[in-house]
Amino acid sequence: MSLIENNTEQCGNSLTRELTQNPLKKIWVPSSRNGLPDRHISQKKVCMTNCPTLIVTVGLPARGKTYISKKLTRYLNWIDVPTKEFNVGQYRRECVKIYKSFEFFRPDNEEGLKIRKQCALAALNDVRQFLTDEGGQVAVFDATNTTRERRDTIIRFAEQNGFKVFFVESVCEDPDVIAENIVQVKLGSPDYTHCNTEEAVADFMKRIKCYENSYQPLDEELDRDLSFIKIIDVGRRYLVNRVQDHIQSRIVYYLMNIHITPRSIYLCRHGESDLNIKGRIGGDSGLSARGKKYAETLGQFIQSQNIHELKVWTSQMKRTIQTAEAVGVPYEQWKALNEIDAGVCEELMYEEIQQRYPLEFALRDQDKYRYRYPKGESYEDLVQRLEPVIMELERQENVLVICHQAVMRCLLAYFLDKTAEELPYLKCPLHTVLKLTPVAYGCKVESIDLKVEAVNTHRDRPTNVNVHRTTEDALQTVPSHL
Amino acid sequence: MPRELTQNRIQKIWIPSKDDKPSMPRAPRGGPHLANPPTVIVMVGLPARGKTYMSRKLTRYLNWIGIPTKVFNVGEYRREAVKHYSSYDFFKSDNEDAVKIRQQCALAALRDVKNYLTEEDGQVAVFDATNTTRDRRDMILEFGAENGFKIFFIESVCEDPNVIACNILEVKVSCPDYQDCNKTDAMEDFKKRIECYRMNYQPLDPDQYDRSLSFIKVIDVGRRFLVNRIQDHIQSRIVYYLMNIHVQPRSIYLCRHGESQHNLQGRLGGDSGLSTRGRKFAGALAKFVEEQNLKDLKVWTSQLKRSIQTAEALNVPYEQWKALNEIDAGVCEEMTYEEVRERFPEEFSLRDQDKYYYRYPSGESYQDLVQRVEPVIMEMERQENVLVICHQAVIRCLLAYFLDKSADEMPYLKCPLHTVLKLTPVAYGCKVESISLNVEAVNTHRERPEEVKRGPSTLIRRNSVTPLTSHEPFKKPRIDGLDEPIIREVMPAQLALCSASHTTLALSTQNLKKCCIECHEAPQLCL
């Protein structure tokens, strides 16, 4: 015999707040007596930091500071920490429309010094605005910051504004690495549009020299009270000092896992599945005949690419594993790569979802990134789930990831720096491989259609997302199926 | 021709059928192959620098995330060989006999390391000794090269006299070496012991001699780290872990949500609210927390209504973690156990066969839970005082991490409703106090069924090994004269939580019933 209670919530205590479930995210929040949600409670997965953080790069030119700044910014934004980079060089280019030569950077060029200082201050001002007024949580101040004096200015600025400071210094004396950096990102800089390669390289080397004499690297003793990471020789060695909080710990972990060895990442979905053909979402079905054909073709494609030491990853769902089996190389299964859990909507067609859960269907169209299926997941949840996969992708070299539509969108958004709004609508058709190759500050994408027909599973955002819309409006963008 | 796939019935993992030759390695853990060649972690540092502390904590963590790891403490081998410790003279570098014995002990330990990594499916071995000279480290590097093991050094450097004195008091003066001494004498002798090592100490040198080695230098208990040449994923995880742990005194409180409507009906999972008694518990919890008078308590809940309702009663800010949600019972969600047995009899029986690896159809396993909950553990290591209000399976996972329980024991840990577990780190382990808040609730614990009970020898993992220098087949007390064996296997029942929830309701009249259980960890080990 079980005890069954009557269902009314009795708050004996008038101080206890009622909970209501946010209809979009399915998060329980306390509502005050008039039924409106109270703001009091934090719903973030983990409190990253109590106050905004200012990341300050340090290092001679061509040491990878901007590369690190951009990559770190992309990563932090992807894990939902609003971050922005502020590159002082860009402010300088705004100010001094035409770059003449390295002479601008000479330490005895007073005019130059004045302008450069103004630019730094302008950038700091924008930093303050971003962190205080615009809801930013992390700002990356990307400049050489090679003198202790400059760094002290920044520290004072941060103290005045209640920001934490974390320095990221890159130290490298390998001439090959520096030369490669110059070729990759300096030659194409706006500063050198009018020069040929040799002139540009010569000028840039002299520019570096201007900084070298006054360079005061972060010092274990003198700077022992500062929080920083010193990256030596592109990650061969790290010196980490006084990590203060969670976000700094995550930043350090990220920086220690990235590398710059050339490699390619191949992303694709499983072959067309039986449920795909029927227009049903989720489930754990096997490949259709065309899906199997795709798997074979994929195998041939991979062979033809002659990829050095390729790692192959799949989810734990049958359709991705079947696809990998045809490629014929060892693969690893990750549960974290499983498709988004559609909860009560698993294995339904969109038409059925509209029929049974019209409200849910509309809410999803209103905010597809944050929308969580009842008893299922949201894209936001997916990102959190996929973070270890991203971390391991950063560590690896050549990898082929065979996954699913929503998962692939999340991974792609990370590599291509797409916003939360764009992410759920990225086009990732079946039977198409995306080859990502890091280049300069970003990622080159090649889309390779393996020419095996498949249904289209992409559903665009319909025009009408109102909860009272007609069925016709709701189903406006549903792709055709059996 | 691509091979046929079948789904493993317990883990619900798709694998190529048995008839075909499995030419590819399966990764049952659903994660990357973490350490293909085995890894030997080599501790480096003067005595009382926290090497054994880090060894054991790291080993506990690695085992919990599914990487078979074991500690090999050379001091233990030395205590086997030299039955009675007389004084620090043993450690003088000119004491030839002693030097020979110590060398033999190191070699014996390395032999056991090799055996563990090659014959016993170990993946990581932690070689816990001072390893303060280049000679010794070169010997270990050779050993690694001969056997195809990766070598990763962890050096602890600290010159803060307060920290060192504190370490000596916590774990050295009560060490078997000093059982016949008073505290002051022990402290004195130990300090001289440290000096014996200091003269020949050659720290890792990242700039020259050791620049091609893989290592982390932990300086001043984590104020600073120097990391050199991380080779692979496991080393990267180890470094991340070491950078997140701290030694500040603090307490961790674990409890489940108050009794829920589903609990009353004997239903699994779901997202129901608290029952009346559950609400009463929430109130009692609030009072309890207040009485603990903690500075800066962080409160974490899952995203399920029942845990949030419980936290609400505390009237303090809390954070919701989806990662703390109860195990997903998939198609069995919201059923009673009877309904599961009726509708899915095979699943019901499979779960009892291997409750750790068993995954509900379209749901999760305890193994999945561990992976899901790992970031919570990492953040708990960073934090100080934390109260986690979660669920039965989740709390079992967390508890298994803190109390070093094996995968086999984890799903049967007793975590009754309306009981708070207070964990306090002490010495090399964790003190547990179980505090029943004396509010009645149903019992939701299912014992391991009789028919499938297994002998204690399988799957109970020992993290530090008995030296195999003697030929005895059975584990024996390592130190003559001590009554208790060093490693006590604590059966789940022994985690004697004195809540009255599963007995009937003859409760004591006290408001709180406290029950202190000593840490199950082995007594302090030292070199």
PDB file of C-alpha atoms in Angstrom, chain B residues 236-410:
ATOM      1  CA  SER B 236      46.448  16.904 -19.329  1.00  0.00           C
ATOM      2  CA  ARG B 237      43.629  15.715 -17.052  1.00  0.00           C
ATOM      3  CA  ILE B 238      46.059  15.016 -14.236  1.00  0.00           C
ATOM      4  CA  VAL B 239      47.495  18.516 -14.507  1.00  0.00           C
ATOM      5  CA  TYR B 240      44.019  20.059 -14.530  1.00  0.00           C
ATOM      6  CA  TYR B 241      43.058  18.055 -11.467  1.00  0.00           C
ATOM      7  CA  LEU B 242      46.191  18.971  -9.530  1.00  0.00           C
ATOM      8  CA  MET B 243      45.626  22.614 -10.342  1.00  0.00           C
ATOM      9  CA  ASN B 244      42.125  22.528  -8.917  1.00  0.00           C
ATOM     10  CA  ILE B 245      42.652  20.787  -5.592  1.00  0.00           C
ATOM     11  CA  HIS B 246      43.530  22.646  -2.425  1.00  0.00           C
ATOM     12  CA  VAL B 247      44.169  21.902   1.211  1.00  0.00           C
ATOM     13  CA  GLN B 248      42.007  24.521   2.904  1.00  0.00           C
ATOM     14  CA  PRO B 249      39.952  23.023   5.685  1.00  0.00           C
ATOM     15  CA  ARG B 250      36.298  22.836   4.725  1.00  0.00           C
ATOM     16  CA  SER B 251      33.296  20.555   4.808  1.00  0.00           C
ATOM     17  CA  ILE B 252      31.139  19.054   2.126  1.00  0.00           C
ATOM     18  CA  TYR B 253      27.528  18.278   2.920  1.00  0.00           C
ATOM     19  CA  LEU B 254      25.659  15.797   0.763  1.00  0.00           C
ATOM     20  CA  CYS B 255      22.000  15.012   1.030  1.00  0.00           C
ATOM     21  CA  ARG B 256      19.049  14.046  -1.099  1.00  0.00           C
ATOM     22  CA  HIS B 257      15.980  16.146  -1.720  1.00  0.00           C
ATOM     23  CA  GLY B 258      13.189  15.755   0.808  1.00  0.00           C
ATOM     24  CA  GLU B 259      10.803  12.840   0.345  1.00  0.00           C
ATOM     25  CA  SER B 260       8.827  13.345  -2.854  1.00  0.00           C
ATOM     26  CA  GLN B 261       5.359  12.349  -4.058  1.00  0.00           C
ATOM     27  CA  HIS B 262       6.919   9.725  -6.305  1.00  0.00           C
ATOM     28  CA  ASN B 263       8.971   8.371  -3.419  1.00  0.00           C
ATOM     29  CA  LEU B 264       5.714   7.773  -1.552  1.00  0.00           C
ATOM     30  CA  GLN B 265       4.370   5.802  -4.467  1.00  0.00           C
ATOM     31  CA  GLY B 266       7.594   3.909  -4.951  1.00  0.00           C
ATOM     32  CA  ARG B 267       8.081   5.418  -8.391  1.00  0.00           C
ATOM     33  CA  LEU B 268      11.428   5.930 -10.119  1.00  0.00           C
ATOM     34  CA  GLY B 269      12.590   9.226 -11.518  1.00  0.00           C
ATOM     35  CA  GLY B 270      10.111  11.809 -12.694  1.00  0.00           C
ATOM     36  CA  ASP B 271       9.926  15.392 -11.550  1.00  0.00           C
ATOM     37  CA  SER B 272       7.444  15.432  -8.687  1.00  0.00           C
ATOM     38  CA  GLY B 273       7.304  17.817  -5.777  1.00  0.00           C
ATOM     39  CA  LEU B 274       7.936  17.268  -2.088  1.00  0.00           C
ATOM     40  CA  SER B 275       5.530  15.406   0.156  1.00  0.00           C
ATOM     41  CA  THR B 276       4.524  16.875   3.479  1.00  0.00           C
ATOM     42  CA  ARG B 277       7.319  15.026   5.232  1.00  0.00           C
ATOM     43  CA  GLY B 278       9.706  16.167   2.511  1.00  0.00           C
ATOM     44  CA  ARG B 279       8.792  19.752   3.244  1.00  0.00           C
ATOM     45  CA  LYS B 280       9.327  19.097   6.906  1.00  0.00           C
ATOM     46  CA  PHE B 281      12.795  17.804   6.100  1.00  0.00           C
ATOM     47  CA  ALA B 282      13.534  20.929   4.106  1.00  0.00           C
ATOM     48  CA  GLY B 283      12.678  22.993   7.159  1.00  0.00           C
ATOM     49  CA  ALA B 284      14.824  20.788   9.371  1.00  0.00           C
ATOM     50  CA  LEU B 285      17.658  21.105   6.867  1.00  0.00           C
ATOM     51  CA  ALA B 286      17.425  24.877   7.025  1.00  0.00           C
ATOM     52  CA  LYS B 287      17.738  24.759  10.766  1.00  0.00           C
ATOM     53  CA  PHE B 288      20.624  22.336  10.560  1.00  0.00           C
ATOM     54  CA  VAL B 289      22.508  24.517   8.117  1.00  0.00           C
ATOM     55  CA  GLU B 290      22.024  27.555  10.297  1.00  0.00           C
ATOM     56  CA  GLU B 291      23.337  25.690  13.307  1.00  0.00           C
ATOM     57  CA  GLN B 292      26.473  24.677  11.429  1.00  0.00           C
ATOM     58  CA  ASN B 293      27.358  28.352  11.363  1.00  0.00           C
ATOM     59  CA  LEU B 294      29.389  28.154   8.214  1.00  0.00           C
ATOM     60  CA  LYS B 295      31.118  30.951   6.511  1.00  0.00           C
ATOM     61  CA  ASP B 296      30.273  31.184   2.845  1.00  0.00           C
ATOM     62  CA  LEU B 297      28.295  28.046   2.199  1.00  0.00           C
ATOM     63  CA  LYS B 298      27.597  27.327  -1.444  1.00  0.00           C
ATOM     64  CA  VAL B 299      24.371  25.442  -2.068  1.00  0.00           C
ATOM     65  CA  TRP B 300      23.891  23.403  -5.226  1.00  0.00           C
ATOM     66  CA  THR B 301      20.802  21.582  -6.447  1.00  0.00           C
ATOM     67  CA  SER B 302      19.808  19.687  -9.548  1.00  0.00           C
ATOM     68  CA  GLN B 303      17.247  21.085 -11.975  1.00  0.00           C
ATOM     69  CA  LEU B 304      14.530  18.794 -10.686  1.00  0.00           C
ATOM     70  CA  LYS B 305      11.743  20.327  -8.708  1.00  0.00           C
ATOM     71  CA  ARG B 306      12.177  18.266  -5.551  1.00  0.00           C
ATOM     72  CA  SER B 307      15.763  19.314  -4.944  1.00  0.00           C
ATOM     73  CA  ILE B 308      15.014  22.947  -5.684  1.00  0.00           C
ATOM     74  CA  GLN B 309      12.047  22.943  -3.334  1.00  0.00           C
ATOM     75  CA  THR B 310      14.340  21.583  -0.658  1.00  0.00           C
ATOM     76  CA  ALA B 311      16.863  24.364  -1.247  1.00  0.00           C
ATOM     77  CA  GLU B 312      14.175  27.012  -1.254  1.00  0.00           C
ATOM     78  CA  ALA B 313      13.497  26.321   2.394  1.00  0.00           C
ATOM     79  CA  LEU B 314      17.059  27.319   3.238  1.00  0.00           C
ATOM     80  CA  ASN B 315      16.441  30.857   2.118  1.00  0.00           C
ATOM     81  CA  VAL B 316      19.932  31.298   0.747  1.00  0.00           C
ATOM     82  CA  PRO B 317      21.121  31.658  -2.855  1.00  0.00           C
ATOM     83  CA  TYR B 318      21.646  28.333  -4.609  1.00  0.00           C
ATOM     84  CA  GLU B 319      22.832  27.198  -8.034  1.00  0.00           C
ATOM     85  CA  GLN B 320      21.038  24.676 -10.205  1.00  0.00           C
ATOM     86  CA  TRP B 321      23.129  22.098 -12.055  1.00  0.00           C
ATOM     87  CA  LYS B 322      21.555  19.932 -14.745  1.00  0.00           C
ATOM     88  CA  ALA B 323      24.495  17.607 -14.204  1.00  0.00           C
ATOM     89  CA  LEU B 324      23.106  16.793 -10.743  1.00  0.00           C
ATOM     90  CA  ASN B 325      19.798  15.453 -12.107  1.00  0.00           C
ATOM     91  CA  GLU B 326      18.855  11.942 -11.086  1.00  0.00           C
ATOM     92  CA  ILE B 327      19.881   9.043 -13.300  1.00  0.00           C
ATOM     93  CA  ASP B 328      17.644   8.859 -16.347  1.00  0.00           C
ATOM     94  CA  ALA B 329      15.649   5.659 -16.147  1.00  0.00           C
ATOM     95  CA  GLY B 330      14.667   5.945 -19.799  1.00  0.00           C
ATOM     96  CA  VAL B 331      11.618   3.851 -20.627  1.00  0.00           C
ATOM     97  CA  CYS B 332      11.264   2.973 -16.955  1.00  0.00           C
ATOM     98  CA  GLU B 333      10.834   6.570 -15.812  1.00  0.00           C
ATOM     99  CA  GLU B 334       8.012   6.998 -13.304  1.00  0.00           C
ATOM    100  CA  MET B 335       7.332   3.289 -12.999  1.00  0.00           C
ATOM    101  CA  THR B 336       7.390   1.433  -9.724  1.00  0.00           C
ATOM    102  CA  TYR B 337       9.863  -1.426  -9.410  1.00  0.00           C
ATOM    103  CA  GLU B 338       6.922  -3.847  -9.637  1.00  0.00           C
ATOM    104  CA  GLU B 339       5.822  -2.298 -12.904  1.00  0.00           C
ATOM    105  CA  VAL B 340       9.366  -2.536 -14.242  1.00  0.00           C
ATOM    106  CA  ARG B 341       9.557  -6.174 -13.250  1.00  0.00           C
ATOM    107  CA  GLU B 342       6.244  -6.816 -15.006  1.00  0.00           C
ATOM    108  CA  ARG B 343       6.829  -4.920 -18.214  1.00  0.00           C
ATOM    109  CA  PHE B 344      10.572  -5.332 -18.620  1.00  0.00           C
ATOM    110  CA  PRO B 345      11.484  -8.503 -16.757  1.00  0.00           C
ATOM    111  CA  GLU B 346      14.720  -8.994 -18.647  1.00  0.00           C
ATOM    112  CA  GLU B 347      15.876  -5.456 -17.999  1.00  0.00           C
ATOM    113  CA  PHE B 348      14.984  -5.834 -14.354  1.00  0.00           C
ATOM    114  CA  SER B 349      17.164  -8.881 -14.016  1.00  0.00           C
ATOM    115  CA  LEU B 350      20.035  -7.450 -16.056  1.00  0.00           C
ATOM    116  CA  ARG B 351      20.180  -4.461 -13.781  1.00  0.00           C
ATOM    117  CA  ASP B 352      20.671  -6.651 -10.770  1.00  0.00           C
ATOM    118  CA  GLN B 353      23.429  -8.510 -12.535  1.00  0.00           C
ATOM    119  CA  ASP B 354      25.615  -5.491 -13.066  1.00  0.00           C
ATOM    120  CA  LYS B 355      24.111  -2.390 -11.616  1.00  0.00           C
ATOM    121  CA  TYR B 356      27.081  -0.144 -12.326  1.00  0.00           C
ATOM    122  CA  TYR B 357      27.311  -0.780 -16.048  1.00  0.00           C
ATOM    123  CA  TYR B 358      23.614  -1.402 -16.630  1.00  0.00           C
ATOM    124  CA  ARG B 359      22.030   1.311 -18.783  1.00  0.00           C
ATOM    125  CA  TYR B 360      18.252   1.737 -18.831  1.00  0.00           C
ATOM    126  CA  PRO B 361      16.852   1.539 -22.384  1.00  0.00           C
ATOM    127  CA  SER B 362      16.987   5.125 -23.655  1.00  0.00           C
ATOM    128  CA  GLY B 363      18.386   6.074 -20.285  1.00  0.00           C
ATOM    129  CA  GLU B 364      21.622   6.088 -18.341  1.00  0.00           C
ATOM    130  CA  SER B 365      23.903   3.900 -16.302  1.00  0.00           C
ATOM    131  CA  TYR B 366      25.905   4.690 -13.176  1.00  0.00           C
ATOM    132  CA  GLN B 367      28.912   4.716 -15.457  1.00  0.00           C
ATOM    133  CA  ASP B 368      27.248   7.449 -17.526  1.00  0.00           C
ATOM    134  CA  LEU B 369      26.457   9.307 -14.332  1.00  0.00           C
ATOM    135  CA  VAL B 370      30.099   9.391 -13.315  1.00  0.00           C
ATOM    136  CA  GLN B 371      31.002  11.026 -16.597  1.00  0.00           C
ATOM    137  CA  ARG B 372      28.156  13.496 -16.272  1.00  0.00           C
ATOM    138  CA  VAL B 373      28.958  14.419 -12.708  1.00  0.00           C
ATOM    139  CA  GLU B 374      32.715  14.803 -13.130  1.00  0.00           C
ATOM    140  CA  PRO B 375      32.625  18.573 -13.672  1.00  0.00           C
ATOM    141  CA  VAL B 376      30.687  18.842 -10.410  1.00  0.00           C
ATOM    142  CA  ILE B 377      33.441  16.974  -8.608  1.00  0.00           C
ATOM    143  CA  MET B 378      36.049  19.229 -10.183  1.00  0.00           C
ATOM    144  CA  GLU B 379      34.192  22.301  -9.028  1.00  0.00           C
ATOM    145  CA  MET B 380      33.703  20.833  -5.571  1.00  0.00           C
ATOM    146  CA  GLU B 381      37.448  20.425  -5.337  1.00  0.00           C
ATOM    147  CA  ARG B 382      37.867  24.115  -6.088  1.00  0.00           C
ATOM    148  CA  GLN B 383      35.240  25.206  -3.578  1.00  0.00           C
ATOM    149  CA  GLU B 384      35.275  25.301   0.167  1.00  0.00           C
ATOM    150  CA  ASN B 385      32.052  24.732   2.136  1.00  0.00           C
ATOM    151  CA  VAL B 386      29.419  23.229  -0.128  1.00  0.00           C
ATOM    152  CA  LEU B 387      25.996  21.676   0.395  1.00  0.00           C
ATOM    153  CA  VAL B 388      24.806  19.501  -2.477  1.00  0.00           C
ATOM    154  CA  ILE B 389      21.117  18.623  -2.538  1.00  0.00           C
ATOM    155  CA  CYS B 390      20.713  15.870  -5.073  1.00  0.00           C
ATOM    156  CA  HIS B 391      19.344  12.357  -5.668  1.00  0.00           C
ATOM    157  CA  GLN B 392      19.981   8.755  -4.707  1.00  0.00           C
ATOM    158  CA  ALA B 393      22.078   7.572  -7.640  1.00  0.00           C
ATOM    159  CA  VAL B 394      23.904  10.888  -7.899  1.00  0.00           C
ATOM    160  CA  ILE B 395      24.778  11.024  -4.233  1.00  0.00           C
ATOM    161  CA  ARG B 396      26.095   7.469  -4.486  1.00  0.00           C
ATOM    162  CA  CYS B 397      28.417   8.571  -7.306  1.00  0.00           C
ATOM    163  CA  LEU B 398      29.675  11.549  -5.359  1.00  0.00           C
ATOM    164  CA  LEU B 399      30.108   9.544  -2.192  1.00  0.00           C
ATOM    165  CA  ALA B 400      32.014   6.840  -4.045  1.00  0.00           C
ATOM    166  CA  TYR B 401      34.442   9.504  -5.198  1.00  0.00           C
ATOM    167  CA  PHE B 402      35.011  10.940  -1.742  1.00  0.00           C
ATOM    168  CA  LEU B 403      35.160   7.611   0.051  1.00  0.00           C
ATOM    169  CA  ASP B 404      37.014   5.735  -2.660  1.00  0.00           C
ATOM    170  CA  LYS B 405      34.349   3.117  -3.267  1.00  0.00           C
ATOM    171  CA  SER B 406      34.666   0.797  -6.232  1.00  0.00           C
ATOM    172  CA  ALA B 407      32.302   0.628  -9.180  1.00  0.00           C
ATOM    173  CA  ASP B 408      30.921  -2.558  -7.720  1.00  0.00           C
ATOM    174  CA  GLU B 409      30.056  -0.973  -4.371  1.00  0.00           C
ATOM    175  CA  MET B 410      28.805   2.361  -5.654  1.00  0.00           C
TER     176      MET B 410
END
